[in-house]
CSV table of C-alpha atoms and ligand atoms in Angstrom, one decimal:
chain,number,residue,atom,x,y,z
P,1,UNK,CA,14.2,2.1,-27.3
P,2,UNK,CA,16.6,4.9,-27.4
P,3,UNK,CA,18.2,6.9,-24.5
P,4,UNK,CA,19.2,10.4,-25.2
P,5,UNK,CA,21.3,12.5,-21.9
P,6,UNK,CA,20.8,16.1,-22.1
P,7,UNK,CA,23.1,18.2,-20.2
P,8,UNK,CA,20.4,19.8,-18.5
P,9,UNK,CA,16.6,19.8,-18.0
P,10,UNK,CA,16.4,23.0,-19.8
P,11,UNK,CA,17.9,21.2,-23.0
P,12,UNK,CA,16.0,18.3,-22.5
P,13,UNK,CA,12.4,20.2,-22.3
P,14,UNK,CA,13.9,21.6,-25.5
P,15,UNK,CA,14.4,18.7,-27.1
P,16,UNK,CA,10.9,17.1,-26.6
P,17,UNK,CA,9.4,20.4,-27.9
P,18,UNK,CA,11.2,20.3,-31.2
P,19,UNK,CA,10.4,16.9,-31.8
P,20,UNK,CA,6.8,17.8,-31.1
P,21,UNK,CA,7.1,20.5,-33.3
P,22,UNK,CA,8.2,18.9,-35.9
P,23,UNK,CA,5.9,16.0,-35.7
P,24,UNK,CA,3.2,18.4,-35.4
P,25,UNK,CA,4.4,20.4,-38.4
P,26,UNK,CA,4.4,17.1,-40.8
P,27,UNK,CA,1.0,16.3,-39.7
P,28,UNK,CA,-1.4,18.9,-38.9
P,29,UNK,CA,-4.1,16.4,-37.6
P,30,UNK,CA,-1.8,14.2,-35.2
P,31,UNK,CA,-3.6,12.8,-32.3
P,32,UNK,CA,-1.5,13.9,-28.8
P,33,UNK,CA,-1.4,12.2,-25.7
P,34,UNK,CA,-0.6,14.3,-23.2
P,35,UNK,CA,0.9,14.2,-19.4
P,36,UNK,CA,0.7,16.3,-16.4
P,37,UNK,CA,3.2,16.8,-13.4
P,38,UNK,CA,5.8,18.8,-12.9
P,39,UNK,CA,7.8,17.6,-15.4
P,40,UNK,CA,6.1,19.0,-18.2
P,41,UNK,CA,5.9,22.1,-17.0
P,42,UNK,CA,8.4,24.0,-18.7
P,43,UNK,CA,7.8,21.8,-21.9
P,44,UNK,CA,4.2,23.4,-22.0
P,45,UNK,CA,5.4,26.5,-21.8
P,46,UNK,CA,7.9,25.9,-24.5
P,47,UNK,CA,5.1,24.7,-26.7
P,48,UNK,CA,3.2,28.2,-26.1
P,49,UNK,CA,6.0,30.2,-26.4
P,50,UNK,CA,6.1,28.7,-29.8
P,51,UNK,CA,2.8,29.1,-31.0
P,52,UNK,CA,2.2,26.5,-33.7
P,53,UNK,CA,-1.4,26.3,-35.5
P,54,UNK,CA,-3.7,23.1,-33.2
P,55,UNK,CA,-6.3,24.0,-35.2
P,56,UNK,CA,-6.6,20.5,-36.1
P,57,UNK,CA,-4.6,18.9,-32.9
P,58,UNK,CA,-6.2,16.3,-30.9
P,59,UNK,CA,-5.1,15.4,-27.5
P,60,UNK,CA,-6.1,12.7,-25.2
P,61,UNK,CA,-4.4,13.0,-21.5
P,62,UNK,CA,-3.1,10.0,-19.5
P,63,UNK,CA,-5.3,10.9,-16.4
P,64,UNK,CA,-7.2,12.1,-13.5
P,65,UNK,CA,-7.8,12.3,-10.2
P,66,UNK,CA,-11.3,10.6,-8.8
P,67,UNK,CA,-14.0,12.8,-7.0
P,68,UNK,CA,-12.3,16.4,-8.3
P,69,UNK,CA,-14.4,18.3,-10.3
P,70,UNK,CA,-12.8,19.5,-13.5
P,71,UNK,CA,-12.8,22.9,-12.5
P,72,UNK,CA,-11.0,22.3,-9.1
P,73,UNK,CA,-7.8,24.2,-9.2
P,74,UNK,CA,-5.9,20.1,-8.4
P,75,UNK,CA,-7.8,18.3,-11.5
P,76,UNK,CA,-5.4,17.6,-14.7
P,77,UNK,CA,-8.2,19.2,-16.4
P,78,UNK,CA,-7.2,22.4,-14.7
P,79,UNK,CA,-4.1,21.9,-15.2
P,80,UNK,CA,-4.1,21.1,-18.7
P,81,UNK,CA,-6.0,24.5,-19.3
P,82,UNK,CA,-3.8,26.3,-17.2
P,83,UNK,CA,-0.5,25.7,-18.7
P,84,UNK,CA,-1.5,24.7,-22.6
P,85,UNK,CA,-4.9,24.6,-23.7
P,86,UNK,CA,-5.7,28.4,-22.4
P,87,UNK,CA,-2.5,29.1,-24.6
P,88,UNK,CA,-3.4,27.4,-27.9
P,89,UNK,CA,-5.7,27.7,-30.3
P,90,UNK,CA,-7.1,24.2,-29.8
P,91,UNK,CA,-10.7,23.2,-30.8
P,92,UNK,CA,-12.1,22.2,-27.2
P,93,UNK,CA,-14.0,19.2,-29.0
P,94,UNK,CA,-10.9,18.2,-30.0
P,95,UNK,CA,-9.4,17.8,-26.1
P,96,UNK,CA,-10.1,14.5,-24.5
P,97,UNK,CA,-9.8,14.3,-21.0
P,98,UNK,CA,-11.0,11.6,-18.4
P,99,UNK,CA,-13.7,12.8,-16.2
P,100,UNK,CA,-13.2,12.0,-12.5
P,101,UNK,CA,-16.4,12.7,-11.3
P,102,UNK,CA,-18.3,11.0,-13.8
P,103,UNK,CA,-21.3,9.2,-12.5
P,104,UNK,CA,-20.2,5.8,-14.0
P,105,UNK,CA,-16.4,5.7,-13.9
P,106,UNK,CA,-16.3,2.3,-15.6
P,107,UNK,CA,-18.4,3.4,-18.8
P,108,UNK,CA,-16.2,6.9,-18.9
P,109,UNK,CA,-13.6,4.4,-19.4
P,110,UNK,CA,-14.8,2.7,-21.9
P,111,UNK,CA,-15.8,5.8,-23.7
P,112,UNK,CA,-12.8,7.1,-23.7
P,113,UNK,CA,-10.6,4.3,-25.0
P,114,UNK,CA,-13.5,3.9,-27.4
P,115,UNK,CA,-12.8,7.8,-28.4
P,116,UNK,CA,-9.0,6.5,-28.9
P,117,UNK,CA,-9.9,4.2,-31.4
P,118,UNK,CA,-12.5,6.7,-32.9
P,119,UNK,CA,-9.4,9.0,-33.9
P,120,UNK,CA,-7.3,6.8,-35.1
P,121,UNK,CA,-5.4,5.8,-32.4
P,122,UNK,CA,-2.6,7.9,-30.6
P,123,UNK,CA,0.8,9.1,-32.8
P,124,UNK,CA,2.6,10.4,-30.3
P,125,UNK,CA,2.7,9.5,-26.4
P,126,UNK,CA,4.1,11.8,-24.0
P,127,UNK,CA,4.9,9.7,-20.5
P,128,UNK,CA,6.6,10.8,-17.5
P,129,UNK,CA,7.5,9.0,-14.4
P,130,UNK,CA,6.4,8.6,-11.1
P,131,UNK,CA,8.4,7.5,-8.3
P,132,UNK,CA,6.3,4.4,-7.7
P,133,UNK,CA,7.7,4.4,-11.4
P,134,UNK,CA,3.9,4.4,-12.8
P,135,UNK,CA,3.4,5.7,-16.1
P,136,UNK,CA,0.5,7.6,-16.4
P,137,UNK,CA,-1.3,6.5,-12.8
P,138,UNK,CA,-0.4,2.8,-13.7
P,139,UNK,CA,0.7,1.9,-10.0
P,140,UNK,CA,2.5,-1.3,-9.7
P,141,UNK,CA,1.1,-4.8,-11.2
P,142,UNK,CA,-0.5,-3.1,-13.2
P,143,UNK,CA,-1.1,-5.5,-16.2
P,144,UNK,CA,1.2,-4.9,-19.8
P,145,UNK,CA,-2.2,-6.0,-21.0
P,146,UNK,CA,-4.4,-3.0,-18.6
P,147,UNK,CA,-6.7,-0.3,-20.7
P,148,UNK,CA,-8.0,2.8,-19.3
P,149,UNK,CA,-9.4,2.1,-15.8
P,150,UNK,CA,-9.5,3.4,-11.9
P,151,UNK,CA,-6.5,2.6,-9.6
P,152,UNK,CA,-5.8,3.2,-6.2
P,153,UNK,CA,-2.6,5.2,-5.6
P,154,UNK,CA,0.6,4.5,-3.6
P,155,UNK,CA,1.2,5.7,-0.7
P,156,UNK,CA,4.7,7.1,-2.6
P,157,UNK,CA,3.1,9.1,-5.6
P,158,UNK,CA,0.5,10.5,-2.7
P,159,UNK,CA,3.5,11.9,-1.1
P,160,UNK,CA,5.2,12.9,-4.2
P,161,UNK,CA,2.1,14.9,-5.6
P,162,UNK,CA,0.6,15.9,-1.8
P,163,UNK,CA,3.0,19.5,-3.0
P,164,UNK,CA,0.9,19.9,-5.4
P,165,UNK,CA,-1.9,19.8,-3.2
P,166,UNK,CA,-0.6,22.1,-0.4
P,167,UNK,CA,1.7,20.1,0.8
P,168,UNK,CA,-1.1,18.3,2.6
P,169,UNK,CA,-1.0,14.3,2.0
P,170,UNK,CA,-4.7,13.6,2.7
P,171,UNK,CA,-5.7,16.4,0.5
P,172,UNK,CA,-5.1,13.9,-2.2
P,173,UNK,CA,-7.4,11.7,-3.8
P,174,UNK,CA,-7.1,8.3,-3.1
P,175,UNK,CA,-7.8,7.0,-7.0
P,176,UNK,CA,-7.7,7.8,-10.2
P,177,UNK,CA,-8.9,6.8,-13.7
P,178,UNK,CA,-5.9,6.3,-16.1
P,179,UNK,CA,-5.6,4.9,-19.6
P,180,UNK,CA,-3.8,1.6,-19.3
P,181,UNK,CA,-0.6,0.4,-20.1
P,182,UNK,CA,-1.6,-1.6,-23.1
P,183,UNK,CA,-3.9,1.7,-24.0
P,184,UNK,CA,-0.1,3.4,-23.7
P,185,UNK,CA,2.0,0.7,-25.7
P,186,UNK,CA,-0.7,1.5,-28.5
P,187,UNK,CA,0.4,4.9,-29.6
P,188,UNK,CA,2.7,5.0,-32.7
P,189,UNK,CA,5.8,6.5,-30.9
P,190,UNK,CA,6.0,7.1,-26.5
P,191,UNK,CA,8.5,9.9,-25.5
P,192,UNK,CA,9.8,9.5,-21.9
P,193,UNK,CA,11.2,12.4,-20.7
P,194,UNK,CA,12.7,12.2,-17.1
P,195,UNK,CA,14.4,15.1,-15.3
P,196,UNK,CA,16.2,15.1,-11.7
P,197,UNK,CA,18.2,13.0,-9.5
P,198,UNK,CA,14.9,11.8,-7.4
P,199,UNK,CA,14.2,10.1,-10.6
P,200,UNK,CA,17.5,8.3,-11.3
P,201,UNK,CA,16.9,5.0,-9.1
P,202,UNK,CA,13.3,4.2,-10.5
P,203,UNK,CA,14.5,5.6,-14.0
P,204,UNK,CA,17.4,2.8,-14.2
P,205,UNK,CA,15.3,0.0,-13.2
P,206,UNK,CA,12.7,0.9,-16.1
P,207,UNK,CA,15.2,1.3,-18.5
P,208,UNK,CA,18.1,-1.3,-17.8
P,209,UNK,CA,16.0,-3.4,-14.9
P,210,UNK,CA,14.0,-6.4,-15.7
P,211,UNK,CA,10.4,-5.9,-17.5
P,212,UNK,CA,7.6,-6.4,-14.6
P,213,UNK,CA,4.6,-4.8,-13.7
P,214,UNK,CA,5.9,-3.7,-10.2
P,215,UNK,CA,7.5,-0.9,-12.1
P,216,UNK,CA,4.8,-0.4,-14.8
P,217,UNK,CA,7.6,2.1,-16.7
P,218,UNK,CA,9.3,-0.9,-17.9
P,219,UNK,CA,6.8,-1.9,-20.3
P,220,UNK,CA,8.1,1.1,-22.4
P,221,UNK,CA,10.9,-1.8,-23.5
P,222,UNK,CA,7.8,-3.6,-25.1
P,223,UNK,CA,7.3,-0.4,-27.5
P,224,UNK,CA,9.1,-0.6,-30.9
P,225,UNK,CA,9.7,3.5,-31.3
P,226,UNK,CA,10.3,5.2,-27.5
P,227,UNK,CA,12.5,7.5,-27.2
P,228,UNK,CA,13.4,7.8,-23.6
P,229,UNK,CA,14.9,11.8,-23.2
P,230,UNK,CA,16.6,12.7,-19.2
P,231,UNK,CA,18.5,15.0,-18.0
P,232,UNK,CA,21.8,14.2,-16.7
P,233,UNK,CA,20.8,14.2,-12.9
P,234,UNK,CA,18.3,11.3,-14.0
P,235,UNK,CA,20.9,9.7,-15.6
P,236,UNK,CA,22.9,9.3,-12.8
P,237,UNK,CA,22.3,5.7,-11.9
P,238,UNK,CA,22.3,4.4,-15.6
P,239,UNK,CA,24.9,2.3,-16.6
P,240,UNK,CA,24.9,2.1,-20.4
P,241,UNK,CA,25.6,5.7,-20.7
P,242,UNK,CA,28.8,5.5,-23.0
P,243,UNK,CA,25.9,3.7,-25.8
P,244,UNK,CA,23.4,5.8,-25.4
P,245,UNK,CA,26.0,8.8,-26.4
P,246,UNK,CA,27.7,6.5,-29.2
P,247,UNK,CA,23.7,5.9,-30.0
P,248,UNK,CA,22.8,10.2,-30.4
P,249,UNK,CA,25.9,10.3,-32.1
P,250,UNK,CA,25.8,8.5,-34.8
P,251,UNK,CA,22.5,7.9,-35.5
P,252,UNK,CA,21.3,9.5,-38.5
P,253,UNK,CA,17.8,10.3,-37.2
P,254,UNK,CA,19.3,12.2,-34.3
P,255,UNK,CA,21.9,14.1,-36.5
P,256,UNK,CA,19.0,17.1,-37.1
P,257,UNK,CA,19.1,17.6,-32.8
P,258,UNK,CA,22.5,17.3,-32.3
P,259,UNK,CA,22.5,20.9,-31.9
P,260,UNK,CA,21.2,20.6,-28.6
P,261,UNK,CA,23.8,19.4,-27.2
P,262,UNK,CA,22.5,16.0,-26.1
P,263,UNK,CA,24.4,12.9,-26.2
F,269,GLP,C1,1.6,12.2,-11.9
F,269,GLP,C2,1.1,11.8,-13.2
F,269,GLP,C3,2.1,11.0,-14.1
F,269,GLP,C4,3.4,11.8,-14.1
F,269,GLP,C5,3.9,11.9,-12.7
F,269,GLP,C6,5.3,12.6,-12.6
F,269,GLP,O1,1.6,11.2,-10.9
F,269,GLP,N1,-0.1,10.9,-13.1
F,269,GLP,O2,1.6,10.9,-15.4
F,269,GLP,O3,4.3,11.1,-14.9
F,269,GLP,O4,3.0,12.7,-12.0
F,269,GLP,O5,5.2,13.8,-11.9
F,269,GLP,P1,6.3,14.9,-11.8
F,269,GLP,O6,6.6,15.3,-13.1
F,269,GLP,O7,5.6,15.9,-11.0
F,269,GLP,O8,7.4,14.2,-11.1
């Protein structure tokens, strides 16, 4: 696991993008998995602005809400559409997305980790945080060992996404169907990226607390290549800092970023 601070979220959006770039540009078939939130945001529009061929891009997202149609405006299917796939010139059978208002929920599971394994498996896992610090919508206990499956949200990411609901808390859904940590650790490489000071308690204690389930983030320590990229108001309560910028510094395979002004 590596750590990189970026003075900024700007930088830090910019550095994700170029290391998707690139890993796009030296495989023109990799399999994506994707995240919403606000987070990503920016690093979506970044990866429009840039317009690289998906001609042969496959993407599998982390989630979705239960009981939301895909084409209400709050799904992640809108979403996804809204900021990237609308954008790119990805082949829709090549977008994988859960369905949250599939019939059977527990075979749209299945399906979908069975679609995983169908392409190859995942190269390249994009994660953010939640403040329950769930990955994807992982909530605490969620097993190491979990696949893709429904969970019931805390009452914490509730509040944190209700603003992306109106503001209104019981606007959103209760559940959701998310692939599963274990479904997570087994993509090739998981990029972290973190941005904000609301993050930086829940951000530490994946990082540098102890593993558990009761922050479901802190599995990424299990994975043999993540690359955990923040901003340095996330950063704020981490306590290994002066490594992680002796890390970026020296490491060869960083020395083609340095340019943006990480450490
Ligand atoms: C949602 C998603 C998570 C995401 C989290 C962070 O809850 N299910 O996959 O990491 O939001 O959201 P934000 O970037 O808005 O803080």
């Amino acid at each position: 696991m590596e750590v990189v601070i970026c003075p900024n979220s700007e930088r830090a959006e910019a550095l994700v993008a170029e290391i998707l770039f690139k890993r796009i540009q030296a495989k023109p078939d990799i399999v994506l998995g994707l995240a919403t939130g606000r987070t990503m945001e920016k690093l979506y529009a970044k990866l429009v602005e840039y317009q690289l061929n998906y001609s042969e891009v496959s993407t599998f997202n982390l989630d979705e809400y239960i009981g939301l149609e895909r084409i209400d405006p709050h799904s992640y299917w809108h979403y996804m559409h809204q900021h990237l796939f609308n954008h790119i010139n990805i082949e829709i059978e090549n977008i994988h997305m859960l369905d949250g208002s599939a019939k059977d929920l527990k075979q749209a599971a299945r399906d979908f980790e069975w679609e995983i394994k169908a392409a190859g498996g995942i190269d390249i896992q994009l994660l953010g945080i939640g403040r329950s610090g769930h990955i994807g919508f992982n909530e605490p206990l969620s097993s190491f060992a979990s696949r893709t499956r429904e969970k019931t949200l805390t009452k914490t990411t509730l509040e944190q996404n209700a603003s992306m609901f109106g503001g209104n808390l019981h606007a959103v859904p209760k559940r959701a169907l998310t692939m599963g940590v274990g479904t997570i650790l087994e993509a090739r490489e998981l990029i972290l990226l973190v941005t904000g000071h609301e993050k930086a308690e829940i951000l530490a204690n994946a990082v540098e607390g102890p593993m558990s389930s009761v922050v479901s983030a802190s599995a990424v320590q299990l994975h043999p290549n993540c690359k955990i990229i923040v901003d340095r108001d996330a950063a704020k309560q981490l306590e290994n800092v002066e490594y992680y910028q002796s890390m970026f510094e020296n490491d060869p395979d960083w020395e083609e970023y340095r340019a943006f002004g990480c450490a």
